[in-house]
Tab-separated table of C-alpha atoms in Angstrom:
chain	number	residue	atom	x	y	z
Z	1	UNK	CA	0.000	0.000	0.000
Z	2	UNK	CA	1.126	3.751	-0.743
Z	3	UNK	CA	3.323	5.427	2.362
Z	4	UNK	CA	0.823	8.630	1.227
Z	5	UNK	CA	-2.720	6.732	1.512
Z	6	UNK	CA	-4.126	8.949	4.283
Z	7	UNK	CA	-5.289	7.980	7.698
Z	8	UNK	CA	-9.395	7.879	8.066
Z	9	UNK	CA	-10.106	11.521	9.411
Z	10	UNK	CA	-7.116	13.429	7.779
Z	11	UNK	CA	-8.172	16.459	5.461
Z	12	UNK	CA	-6.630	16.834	2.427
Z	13	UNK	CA	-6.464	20.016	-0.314
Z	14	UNK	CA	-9.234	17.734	-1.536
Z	15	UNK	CA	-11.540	17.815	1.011
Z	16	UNK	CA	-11.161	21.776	0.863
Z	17	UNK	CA	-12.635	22.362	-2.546
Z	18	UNK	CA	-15.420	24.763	-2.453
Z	19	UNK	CA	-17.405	23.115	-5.139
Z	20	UNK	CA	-17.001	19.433	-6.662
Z	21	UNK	CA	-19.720	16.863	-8.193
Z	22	UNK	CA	-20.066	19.044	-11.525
Z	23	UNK	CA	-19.091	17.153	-14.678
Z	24	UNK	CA	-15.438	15.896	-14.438
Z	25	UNK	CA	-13.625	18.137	-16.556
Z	26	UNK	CA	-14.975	20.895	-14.752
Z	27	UNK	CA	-14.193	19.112	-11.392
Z	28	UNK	CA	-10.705	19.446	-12.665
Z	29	UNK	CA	-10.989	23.387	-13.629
Z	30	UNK	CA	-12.198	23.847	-10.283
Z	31	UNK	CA	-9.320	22.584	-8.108
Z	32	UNK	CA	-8.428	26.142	-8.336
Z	33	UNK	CA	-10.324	28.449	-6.801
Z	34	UNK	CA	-10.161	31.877	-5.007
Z	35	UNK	CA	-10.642	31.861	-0.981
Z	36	UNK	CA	-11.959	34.930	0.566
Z	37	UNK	CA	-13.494	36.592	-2.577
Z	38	UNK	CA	-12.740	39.188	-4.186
Z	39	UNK	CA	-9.481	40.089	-2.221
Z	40	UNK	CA	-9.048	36.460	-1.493
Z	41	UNK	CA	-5.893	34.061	-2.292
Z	42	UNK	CA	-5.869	31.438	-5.227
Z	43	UNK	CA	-5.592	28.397	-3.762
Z	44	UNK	CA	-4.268	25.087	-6.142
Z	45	UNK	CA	-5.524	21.559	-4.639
Z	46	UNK	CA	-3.405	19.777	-7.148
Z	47	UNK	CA	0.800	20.659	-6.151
Z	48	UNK	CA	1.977	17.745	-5.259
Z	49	UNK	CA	1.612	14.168	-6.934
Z	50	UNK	CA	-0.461	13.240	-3.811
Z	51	UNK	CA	-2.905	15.346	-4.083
Z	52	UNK	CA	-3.492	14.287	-7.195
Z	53	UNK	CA	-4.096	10.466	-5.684
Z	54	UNK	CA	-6.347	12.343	-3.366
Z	55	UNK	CA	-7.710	13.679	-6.075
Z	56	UNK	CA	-8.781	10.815	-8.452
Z	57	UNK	CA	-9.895	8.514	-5.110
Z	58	UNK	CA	-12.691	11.207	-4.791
Z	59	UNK	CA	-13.435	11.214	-8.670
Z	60	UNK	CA	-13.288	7.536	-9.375
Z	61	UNK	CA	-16.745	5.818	-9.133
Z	62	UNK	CA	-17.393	8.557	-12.108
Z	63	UNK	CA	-14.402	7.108	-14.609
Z	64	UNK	CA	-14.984	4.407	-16.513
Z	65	UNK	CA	-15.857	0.810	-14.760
Z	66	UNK	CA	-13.442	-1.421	-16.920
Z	67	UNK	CA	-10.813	1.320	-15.427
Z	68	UNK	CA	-11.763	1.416	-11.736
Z	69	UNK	CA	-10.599	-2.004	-10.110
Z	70	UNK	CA	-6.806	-1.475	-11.892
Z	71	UNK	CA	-6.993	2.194	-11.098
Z	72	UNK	CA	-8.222	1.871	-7.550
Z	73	UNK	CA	-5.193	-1.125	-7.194
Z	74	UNK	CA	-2.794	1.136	-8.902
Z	75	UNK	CA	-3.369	4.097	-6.303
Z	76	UNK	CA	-3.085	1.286	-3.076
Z	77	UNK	CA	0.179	0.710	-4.502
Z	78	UNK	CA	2.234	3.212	-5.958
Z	79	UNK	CA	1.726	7.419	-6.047
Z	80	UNK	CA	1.999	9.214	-8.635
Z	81	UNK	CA	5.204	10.898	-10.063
Z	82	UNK	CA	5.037	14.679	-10.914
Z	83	UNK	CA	5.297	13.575	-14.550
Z	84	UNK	CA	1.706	12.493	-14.000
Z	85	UNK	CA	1.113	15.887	-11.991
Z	86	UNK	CA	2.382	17.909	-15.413
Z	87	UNK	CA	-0.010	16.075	-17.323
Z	88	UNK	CA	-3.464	16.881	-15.244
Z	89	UNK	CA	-2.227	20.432	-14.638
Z	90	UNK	CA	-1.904	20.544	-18.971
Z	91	UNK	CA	-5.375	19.574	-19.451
Z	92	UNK	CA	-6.890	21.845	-16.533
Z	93	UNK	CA	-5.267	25.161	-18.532
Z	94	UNK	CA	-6.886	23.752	-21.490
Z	95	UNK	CA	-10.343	22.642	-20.531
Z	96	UNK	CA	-10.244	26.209	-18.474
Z	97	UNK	CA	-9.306	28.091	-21.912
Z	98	UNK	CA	-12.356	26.303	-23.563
Z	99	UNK	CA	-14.702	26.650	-21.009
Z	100	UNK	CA	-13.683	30.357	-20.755
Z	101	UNK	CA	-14.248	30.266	-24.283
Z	102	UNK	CA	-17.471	28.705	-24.609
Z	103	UNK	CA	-18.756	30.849	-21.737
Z	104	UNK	CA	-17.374	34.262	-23.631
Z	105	UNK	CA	-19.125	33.133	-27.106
Z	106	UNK	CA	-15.149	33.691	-28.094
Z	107	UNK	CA	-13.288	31.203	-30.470
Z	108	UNK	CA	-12.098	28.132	-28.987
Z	109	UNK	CA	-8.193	28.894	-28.721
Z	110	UNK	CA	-6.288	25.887	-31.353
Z	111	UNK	CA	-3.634	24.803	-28.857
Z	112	UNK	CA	-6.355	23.982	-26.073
Z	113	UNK	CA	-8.354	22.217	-28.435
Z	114	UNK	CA	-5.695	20.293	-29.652
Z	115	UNK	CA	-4.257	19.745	-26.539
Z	116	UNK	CA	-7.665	18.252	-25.039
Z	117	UNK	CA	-7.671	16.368	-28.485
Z	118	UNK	CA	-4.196	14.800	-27.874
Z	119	UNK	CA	-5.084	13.780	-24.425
Z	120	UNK	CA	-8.236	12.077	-25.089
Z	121	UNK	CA	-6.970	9.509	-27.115
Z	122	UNK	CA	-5.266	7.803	-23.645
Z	123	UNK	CA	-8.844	6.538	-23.200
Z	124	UNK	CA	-8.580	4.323	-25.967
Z	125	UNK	CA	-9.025	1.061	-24.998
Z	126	UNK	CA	-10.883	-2.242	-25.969
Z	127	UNK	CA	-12.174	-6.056	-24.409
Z	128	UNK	CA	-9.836	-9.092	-25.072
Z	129	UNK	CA	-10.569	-12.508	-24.010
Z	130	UNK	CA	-8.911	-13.681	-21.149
Z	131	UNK	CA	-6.242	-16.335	-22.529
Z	132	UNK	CA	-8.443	-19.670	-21.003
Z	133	UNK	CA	-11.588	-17.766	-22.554
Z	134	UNK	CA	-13.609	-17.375	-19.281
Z	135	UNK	CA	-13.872	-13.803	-19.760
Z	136	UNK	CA	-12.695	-10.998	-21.001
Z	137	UNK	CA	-9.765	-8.420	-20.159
Z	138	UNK	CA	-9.742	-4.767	-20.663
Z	139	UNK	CA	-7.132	-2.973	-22.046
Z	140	UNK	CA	-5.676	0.220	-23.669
Z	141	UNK	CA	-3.285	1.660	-25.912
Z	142	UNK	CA	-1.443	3.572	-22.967
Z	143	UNK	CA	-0.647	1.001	-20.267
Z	144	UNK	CA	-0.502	4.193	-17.344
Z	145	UNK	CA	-3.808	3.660	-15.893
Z	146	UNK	CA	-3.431	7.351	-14.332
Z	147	UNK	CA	-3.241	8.217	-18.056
Z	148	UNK	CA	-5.492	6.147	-18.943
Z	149	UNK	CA	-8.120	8.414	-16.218
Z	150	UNK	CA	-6.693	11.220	-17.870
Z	151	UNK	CA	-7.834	10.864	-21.008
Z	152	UNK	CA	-11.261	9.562	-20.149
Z	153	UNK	CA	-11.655	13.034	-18.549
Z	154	UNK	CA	-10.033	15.084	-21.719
Z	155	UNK	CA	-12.912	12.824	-23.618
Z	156	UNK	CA	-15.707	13.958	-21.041
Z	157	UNK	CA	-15.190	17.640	-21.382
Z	158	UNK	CA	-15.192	16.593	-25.241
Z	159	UNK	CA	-18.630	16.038	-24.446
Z	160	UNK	CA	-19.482	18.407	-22.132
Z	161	UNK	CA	-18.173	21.369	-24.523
Z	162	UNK	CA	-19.654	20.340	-27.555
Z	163	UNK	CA	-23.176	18.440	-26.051
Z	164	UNK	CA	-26.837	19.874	-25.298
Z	165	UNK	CA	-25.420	20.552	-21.498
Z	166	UNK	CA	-22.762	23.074	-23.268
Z	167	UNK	CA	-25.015	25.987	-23.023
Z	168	UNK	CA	-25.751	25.719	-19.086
Z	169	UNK	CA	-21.978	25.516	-18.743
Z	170	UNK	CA	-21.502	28.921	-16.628
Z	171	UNK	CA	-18.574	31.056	-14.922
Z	172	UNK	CA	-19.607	32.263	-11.344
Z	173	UNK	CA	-20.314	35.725	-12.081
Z	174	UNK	CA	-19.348	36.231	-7.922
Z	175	UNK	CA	-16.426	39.106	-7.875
Z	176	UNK	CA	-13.349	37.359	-7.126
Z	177	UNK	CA	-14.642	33.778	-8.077
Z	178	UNK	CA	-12.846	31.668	-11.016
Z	179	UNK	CA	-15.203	28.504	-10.727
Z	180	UNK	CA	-17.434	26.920	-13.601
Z	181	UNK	CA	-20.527	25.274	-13.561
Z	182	UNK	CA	-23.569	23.989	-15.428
Z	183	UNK	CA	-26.710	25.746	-14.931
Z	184	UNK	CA	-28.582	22.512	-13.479
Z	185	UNK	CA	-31.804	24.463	-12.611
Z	186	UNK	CA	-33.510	27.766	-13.529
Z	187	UNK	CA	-32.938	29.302	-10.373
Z	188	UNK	CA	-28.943	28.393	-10.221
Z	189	UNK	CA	-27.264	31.820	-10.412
Z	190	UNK	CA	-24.191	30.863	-8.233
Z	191	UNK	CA	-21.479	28.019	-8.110
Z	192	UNK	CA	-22.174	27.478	-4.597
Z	193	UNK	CA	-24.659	29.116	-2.495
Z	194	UNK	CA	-21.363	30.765	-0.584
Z	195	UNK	CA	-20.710	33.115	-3.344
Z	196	UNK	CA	-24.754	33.919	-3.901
Z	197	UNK	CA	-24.503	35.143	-0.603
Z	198	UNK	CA	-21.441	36.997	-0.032
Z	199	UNK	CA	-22.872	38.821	-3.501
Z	200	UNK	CA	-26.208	39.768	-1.548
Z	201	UNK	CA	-24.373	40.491	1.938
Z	202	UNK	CA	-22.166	42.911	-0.480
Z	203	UNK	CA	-25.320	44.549	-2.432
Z	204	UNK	CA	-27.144	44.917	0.748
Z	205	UNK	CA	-23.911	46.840	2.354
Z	206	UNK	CA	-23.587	49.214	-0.792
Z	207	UNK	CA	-27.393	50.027	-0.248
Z	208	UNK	CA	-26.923	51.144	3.199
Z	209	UNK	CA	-23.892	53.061	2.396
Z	210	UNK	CA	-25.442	55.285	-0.476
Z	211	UNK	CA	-26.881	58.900	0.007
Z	212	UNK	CA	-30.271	58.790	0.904
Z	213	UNK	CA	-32.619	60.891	-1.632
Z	214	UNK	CA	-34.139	64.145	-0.657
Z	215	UNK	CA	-36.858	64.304	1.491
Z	216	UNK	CA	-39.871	65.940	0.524
């Protein structure tokens, strides 16, 4: 088992996040965020290889299920290596330029597209029979299952940018905030329902502060 698998109760950057459970590419946009609004400090959840392991524990009953039992056995027994790091941190600039994009009714910026492109071919992957023919085997063209999760999340914000969903897909117009979302219901303004209300704590003290008219 990994020296870095954490002990039940520990919090990680993780467990900080201000917003997960959107669609995975944004999950991956989001591990940066702004604490403390709009004079707040960016804050990265992904620095270290661990994290990342922290990282894809909390996002892996959403990959793939031929994927999960190797992945899941792959992150018991060996962390990741910041080559792996490099990798995630490539594709979060690039689904955050297209999702930026998308959101700004801008041009989708080549090298993130091709980037995303590139990275969503690790996914790749096909059944095999098992050699007595009991079963079958799963494999893919890259053989680094943290790869492997990599591309199936390039290949979900595929989706998500170019599916019916793409139009909900919203930044968090809070000042100060840099998350993403999809719209999920008519009434969703907000990432999370801490920026909808530092936003009305805000417009209530500017009201209180302004001149009052002229009485009559």
């Amino acid at each position: 088992m990994s020296s870095t698998t954490r002990q039940r109760g520990t919090r990680t950057a993780t467990d900080r996040l201000p917003l997960t459970g959107e669609p995975l590419a944004l999950d991956l946009v989001n591990t940066t965020y702004v604490h403390g609004g709009t004079r707040g400090t960016l804050m990265d959840a992904l620095t270290e290889p661990t994290e990342l392991d922290d990282w894809l524990r909390t996002v892996l009953p959403r990959l793939g299920e031929r994927l999960r039992p190797g992945l899941t056995a792959l992150l018991d027994d060996r962390e990741a290596e910041p080559a792996h790091l490099g990798r995630y941190l490539e594709l979060r600039a690039a689904l955050r330029e297209l999702s930026g994009a998308l959101v700004a009714g801008a041009a989708a910026p080549q090298p993130a597209l091709a980037a995303v492109n590139r990275t969503a071919r690790l996914a790749a992957g096909w059944l095999e029979f098992a050699p007595d023919g009991s079963g079958a085997t799963a494999r893919w063209t890259e053989p680094d299952l943290r790869l492997v999760a990599l591309g199936e999340i390039a290949a979900s914000g595929v989706e998500l940018l170019t599916g019916p969903t793409a139009e909900q897909v919203r930044a968090c117009p809070a000042p100060g905030c840099i998350l993403y979302f999809v719209r999920s219901h008519a009434r969703r303004e907000w990432c999370t329902t801490t920026c909808g209300n530092r936003v009305r704590v805000a417009r209530h003290s500017k009201r209180l502060r302004e001149p009052a008219g002229p009485t009559v």
